[in-house]
Amino acid sequence: EVQLVGSGGGLVQPGGSLRLSCAASGFTFSSYWMHWVRQAPGKGLVWVSRVNSDGSFTTYADSVKGRFTISRDNAKNTLYLQMDSLRAEDTAVYYCARVTVTSDLVVFDYWGQGTLVTVSS
Amino acid sequence: QTVVTQEPSLTVSPGETVTITCASSTGAVTRGYYPNWFQQKPGQAPRALIYSTTNKHSWTPARFSGSLLGGKAALTLSGVQPEDEAEYYCLLYYANAYVFGTGTKVTVL
C-alpha cells in the first residue's frame, strides 16, 4: 500500500525556520518525482516545489524561491522541505504528492495527509 | 503571473450532469499542459481523479471524465451523486512550474 506521511509542522515565529518531512512507503521511492503543495486556511491549493527522482533537479514557485529548499534522501525514502525566512503568508497545510513523469504523461496520484505550519508571533 | 480560472461554484441535482472548466490566462489549454483534476472534501487531502487530460486512475468512478473543451480543460460528472459534493481543482503544467486552478465548489441539492 502506497503511503506518504508528512511531519514536522508546527508554530514558528516570522523569520524562523522549519523542516518538513514526508516519509514514503509501499513503492520504489527513488523512481518518482515528488512535489510539495500547500493550502492556506480556507483557501485553494498552491503548488510549491518539485524534485526529480534522483534529487538533481528542483524548481520552485516564485513565492518561495530563495527561501525554501526541497530535497530527498532516497536511502531513507524521505522527502524534505526546508523552509527559511518564514512569513505569515506561509501559514498553510503542506502536502507532499507523488508524481510520475514521462514524455506523454504527468500523473499526480498519491498525496500525504498534510502537516500544518503556522507562522505567528 | 499566470492565472488558471475555474467556475467558483456550481449547483446540481442528483443524476444530472455538470462540467467544470479550467482556463489559462496564457491562452488555450492543450494536452501539453497535462491537465490533472483533483477532488477535495473538507478536512481531507486532495484525491486525484484525472491525469494528462483524459486518463482516469484505477479508483476514479466511471461517471468522471476529462476532456478539452473550447480551449479549456474540462471535468464532466455524468449522473452526479450526493457524495460528489466537494471542491474540485485543476492543475496545469507551465515549463518549470505548475499552477492550480482557483477551485470549483460543487453543491449537490
GROMACS .gro file of C-alpha atoms in nm:
model
  230
    1GLU     CA    1   0.000   0.000   0.000
    2VAL     CA    2   0.136   0.339  -0.100
    3GLN     CA    3   0.172   0.572   0.197
    4LEU     CA    4   0.303   0.925   0.231
    5VAL     CA    5   0.324   1.051   0.589
    6GLY     CA    6   0.405   1.414   0.648
    7SER     CA    7   0.554   1.553   0.966
    8GLY     CA    8   0.749   1.846   1.107
    9GLY     CA    9   0.481   2.113   1.108
   10GLY     CA   10   0.415   2.345   1.398
   11LEU     CA   11   0.416   2.701   1.524
   12VAL     CA   12   0.712   2.920   1.425
   13GLN     CA   13   0.780   3.291   1.456
   14PRO     CA   14   0.813   3.514   1.150
   15GLY     CA   15   1.166   3.494   1.016
   16GLY     CA   16   1.213   3.148   1.162
   17SER     CA   17   1.282   2.812   1.000
   18LEU     CA   18   1.117   2.473   0.987
   19ARG     CA   19   1.190   2.147   0.807
   20LEU     CA   20   0.906   1.930   0.686
   21SER     CA   21   0.945   1.560   0.611
   22CYS     CA   22   0.739   1.319   0.405
   23ALA     CA   23   0.809   0.952   0.469
   24ALA     CA   24   0.724   0.724   0.178
   25SER     CA   25   0.647   0.353   0.181
   26GLY     CA   26   0.483   0.090  -0.036
   27PHE     CA   27   0.657   0.189  -0.359
   28THR     CA   28   1.002   0.244  -0.509
   29PHE     CA   29   1.055   0.599  -0.386
   30SER     CA   30   1.363   0.661  -0.599
   31SER     CA   31   1.163   0.612  -0.920
   32TYR     CA   32   0.926   0.905  -0.874
   33TRP     CA   33   0.927   1.282  -0.882
   34MET     CA   34   0.794   1.434  -0.561
   35HIS     CA   35   0.613   1.763  -0.508
   36TRP     CA   36   0.503   1.989  -0.225
   37VAL     CA   37   0.166   2.165  -0.238
   38ARG     CA   38   0.021   2.397   0.024
   39GLN     CA   39  -0.320   2.525   0.124
   40ALA     CA   40  -0.376   2.827   0.345
   41PRO     CA   41  -0.675   2.805   0.580
   42GLY     CA   42  -0.997   2.834   0.380
   43LYS     CA   43  -0.809   2.889   0.054
   44GLY     CA   44  -0.720   2.691  -0.257
   45LEU     CA   45  -0.432   2.463  -0.342
   46VAL     CA   46  -0.098   2.621  -0.436
   47TRP     CA   47   0.192   2.436  -0.595
   48VAL     CA   48   0.518   2.494  -0.407
   49SER     CA   49   0.806   2.287  -0.539
   50ARG     CA   50   0.919   1.968  -0.712
   51VAL     CA   51   1.225   1.744  -0.719
   52ASN     CA   52   1.316   1.477  -0.971
   53SER     CA   53   1.374   1.114  -0.884
   54ASP     CA   54   1.744   1.138  -0.800
   55GLY     CA   55   1.730   1.483  -0.642
   56SER     CA   56   1.941   1.653  -0.907
   57PHE     CA   57   1.672   1.886  -1.042
   58THR     CA   58   1.440   2.116  -0.849
   59THR     CA   59   1.202   2.402  -0.924
   60TYR     CA   60   1.001   2.639  -0.705
   61ALA     CA   61   0.705   2.871  -0.712
   62ASP     CA   62   0.811   3.236  -0.724
   63SER     CA   63   0.655   3.295  -0.381
   64VAL     CA   64   0.904   3.063  -0.208
   65LYS     CA   65   1.209   3.082  -0.437
   66GLY     CA   66   1.523   3.162  -0.240
   67ARG     CA   67   1.358   3.079   0.095
   68PHE     CA   68   1.252   2.715   0.060
   69THR     CA   69   1.467   2.417  -0.038
   70ILE     CA   70   1.330   2.082  -0.149
   71SER     CA   71   1.544   1.772  -0.117
   72ARG     CA   72   1.520   1.398  -0.079
   73ASP     CA   73   1.705   1.105   0.072
   74ASN     CA   74   1.631   0.800  -0.139
   75ALA     CA   75   1.813   0.573   0.107
   76LYS     CA   76   1.566   0.683   0.376
   77ASN     CA   77   1.262   0.707   0.142
   78THR     CA   78   1.203   1.058   0.266
   79LEU     CA   79   1.124   1.392   0.103
   80TYR     CA   80   1.208   1.721   0.277
   81LEU     CA   81   1.114   2.086   0.258
   82GLN     CA   82   1.347   2.325   0.438
   83MET     CA   83   1.160   2.650   0.497
   84ASP     CA   84   1.361   2.959   0.598
   85SER     CA   85   1.270   3.326   0.644
   86LEU     CA   86   0.912   3.224   0.710
   87ARG     CA   87   0.634   3.479   0.672
   88ALA     CA   88   0.277   3.491   0.797
   89GLU     CA   89   0.157   3.418   0.445
   90ASP     CA   90   0.339   3.082   0.453
   91THR     CA   91   0.082   2.961   0.708
   92ALA     CA   92  -0.081   2.658   0.547
   93VAL     CA   93  -0.125   2.284   0.542
   94TYR     CA   94   0.162   2.139   0.342
   95TYR     CA   95   0.102   1.825   0.136
   96CYS     CA   96   0.355   1.600  -0.034
   97ALA     CA   97   0.250   1.426  -0.355
   98ARG     CA   98   0.393   1.153  -0.574
   99VAL     CA   99   0.420   1.225  -0.946
  100THR     CA  100   0.505   1.014  -1.248
  101VAL     CA  101   0.651   1.197  -1.547
  102THR     CA  102   0.703   1.051  -1.894
  103SER     CA  103   0.729   1.208  -2.238
  104ASP     CA  104   0.350   1.182  -2.273
  105LEU     CA  105   0.214   1.191  -1.921
  106VAL     CA  106   0.219   1.381  -1.595
  107VAL     CA  107   0.044   1.179  -1.327
  108PHE     CA  108  -0.025   1.313  -0.980
  109ASP     CA  109  -0.161   1.020  -0.783
  110TYR     CA  110  -0.091   0.972  -0.411
  111TRP     CA  111  -0.092   1.250  -0.153
  112GLY     CA  112   0.017   1.272   0.207
  113GLN     CA  113  -0.227   1.368   0.481
  114GLY     CA  114  -0.078   1.714   0.522
  115THR     CA  115   0.110   1.888   0.800
  116LEU     CA  116   0.012   2.230   0.937
  117VAL     CA  117   0.261   2.514   0.953
  118THR     CA  118   0.161   2.827   1.144
  119VAL     CA  119   0.379   3.137   1.124
  120SER     CA  120   0.288   3.379   1.400
  121SER     CA  121   0.443   3.577   1.682
  122GLN     CA  122   0.170   3.595  -1.325
  123THR     CA  123  -0.019   3.302  -1.471
  124VAL     CA  124  -0.377   3.256  -1.353
  125VAL     CA  125  -0.584   2.942  -1.401
  126THR     CA  126  -0.955   3.012  -1.368
  127GLN     CA  127  -1.244   2.782  -1.280
  128GLU     CA  128  -1.610   2.848  -1.208
  129PRO     CA  129  -1.631   2.946  -0.839
  130SER     CA  130  -1.939   2.736  -0.770
  131LEU     CA  131  -2.189   2.509  -0.940
  132THR     CA  132  -2.511   2.360  -0.807
  133VAL     CA  133  -2.650   2.040  -0.949
  134SER     CA  134  -2.928   1.792  -0.867
  135PRO     CA  135  -2.856   1.421  -0.820
  136GLY     CA  136  -2.844   1.235  -1.152
  137GLU     CA  137  -2.768   1.546  -1.355
  138THR     CA  138  -2.452   1.624  -1.550
  139VAL     CA  139  -2.216   1.909  -1.467
  140THR     CA  140  -1.899   2.031  -1.638
  141ILE     CA  141  -1.620   2.225  -1.469
  142THR     CA  142  -1.378   2.414  -1.691
  143CYS     CA  143  -1.016   2.521  -1.644
  144ALA     CA  144  -0.892   2.824  -1.838
  145SER     CA  145  -0.538   2.959  -1.865
  146SER     CA  146  -0.455   3.329  -1.873
  147THR     CA  147  -0.184   3.250  -2.129
  148GLY     CA  148  -0.426   3.117  -2.392
  149ALA     CA  149  -0.581   2.790  -2.499
  150VAL     CA  150  -0.518   2.484  -2.284
  151THR     CA  151  -0.378   2.193  -2.482
  152ARG     CA  152  -0.263   1.839  -2.397
  153GLY     CA  153   0.084   1.982  -2.346
  154TYR     CA  154  -0.038   2.140  -2.023
  155TYR     CA  155  -0.103   1.784  -1.893
  156PRO     CA  156  -0.422   1.878  -1.706
  157ASN     CA  157  -0.479   1.691  -1.381
  158TRP     CA  158  -0.801   1.709  -1.179
  159PHE     CA  159  -0.848   1.664  -0.803
  160GLN     CA  160  -1.140   1.635  -0.563
  161GLN     CA  161  -1.112   1.767  -0.209
  162LYS     CA  162  -1.363   1.728   0.071
  163PRO     CA  163  -1.348   1.934   0.392
  164GLY     CA  164  -1.067   1.830   0.624
  165GLN     CA  165  -0.923   1.584   0.375
  166ALA     CA  166  -0.623   1.575   0.146
  167PRO     CA  167  -0.689   1.614  -0.226
  168ARG     CA  168  -0.774   1.299  -0.418
  169ALA     CA  169  -0.655   1.256  -0.775
  170LEU     CA  170  -0.927   1.194  -1.034
  171ILE     CA  171  -0.789   1.257  -1.385
  172TYR     CA  172  -0.436   1.285  -1.525
  173SER     CA  173  -0.298   1.414  -1.854
  174THR     CA  174  -0.631   1.546  -1.982
  175THR     CA  175  -0.844   1.230  -2.012
  176ASN     CA  176  -0.692   0.943  -1.814
  177LYS     CA  177  -0.863   0.801  -1.505
  178HIS     CA  178  -0.695   0.646  -1.204
  179SER     CA  179  -0.795   0.296  -1.102
  180TRP     CA  180  -1.007   0.443  -0.822
  181THR     CA  181  -1.183   0.710  -1.029
  182PRO     CA  182  -1.557   0.644  -1.064
  183ALA     CA  183  -1.669   0.594  -1.425
  184ARG     CA  184  -1.900   0.897  -1.404
  185PHE     CA  185  -1.597   1.131  -1.401
  186SER     CA  186  -1.434   1.217  -1.734
  187GLY     CA  187  -1.177   1.468  -1.857
  188SER     CA  188  -1.151   1.646  -2.191
  189LEU     CA  189  -1.053   1.961  -2.376
  190LEU     CA  190  -1.346   2.191  -2.450
  191GLY     CA  191  -1.329   2.520  -2.635
  192GLY     CA  192  -0.967   2.591  -2.543
  193LYS     CA  193  -1.009   2.483  -2.182
  194ALA     CA  194  -0.957   2.166  -1.985
  195ALA     CA  195  -1.284   2.022  -1.860
  196LEU     CA  196  -1.404   1.777  -1.596
  197THR     CA  197  -1.750   1.629  -1.650
  198LEU     CA  198  -1.953   1.449  -1.386
  199SER     CA  199  -2.229   1.245  -1.551
  200GLY     CA  200  -2.503   1.134  -1.316
  201VAL     CA  201  -2.391   1.326  -1.009
  202GLN     CA  202  -2.417   1.151  -0.674
  203PRO     CA  203  -2.458   1.316  -0.334
  204GLU     CA  204  -2.105   1.207  -0.240
  205ASP     CA  205  -1.966   1.416  -0.527
  206GLU     CA  206  -2.029   1.733  -0.329
  207ALA     CA  207  -1.677   1.872  -0.289
  208GLU     CA  208  -1.423   2.126  -0.411
  209TYR     CA  209  -1.260   2.043  -0.745
  210TYR     CA  210  -0.924   2.173  -0.868
  211CYS     CA  211  -0.742   2.151  -1.197
  212LEU     CA  212  -0.364   2.167  -1.229
  213LEU     CA  213  -0.171   2.277  -1.538
  214TYR     CA  214   0.197   2.247  -1.626
  215TYR     CA  215   0.393   2.554  -1.742
  216ALA     CA  216   0.754   2.477  -1.830
  217ASN     CA  217   0.924   2.482  -1.488
  218ALA     CA  218   0.620   2.527  -1.271
  219TYR     CA  219   0.269   2.408  -1.208
  220VAL     CA  220  -0.037   2.620  -1.137
  221PHE     CA  221  -0.359   2.510  -0.969
  222GLY     CA  222  -0.694   2.643  -1.076
  223THR     CA  223  -0.896   2.866  -0.847
  224GLY     CA  224  -1.122   2.578  -0.746
  225THR     CA  225  -1.491   2.497  -0.803
  226LYS     CA  226  -1.730   2.422  -0.521
  227VAL     CA  227  -1.987   2.169  -0.642
  228THR     CA  228  -2.305   2.153  -0.437
  229VAL     CA  229  -2.548   1.865  -0.484
  230LEU     CA  230  -2.904   1.960  -0.390
   0.00000   0.00000   0.00000
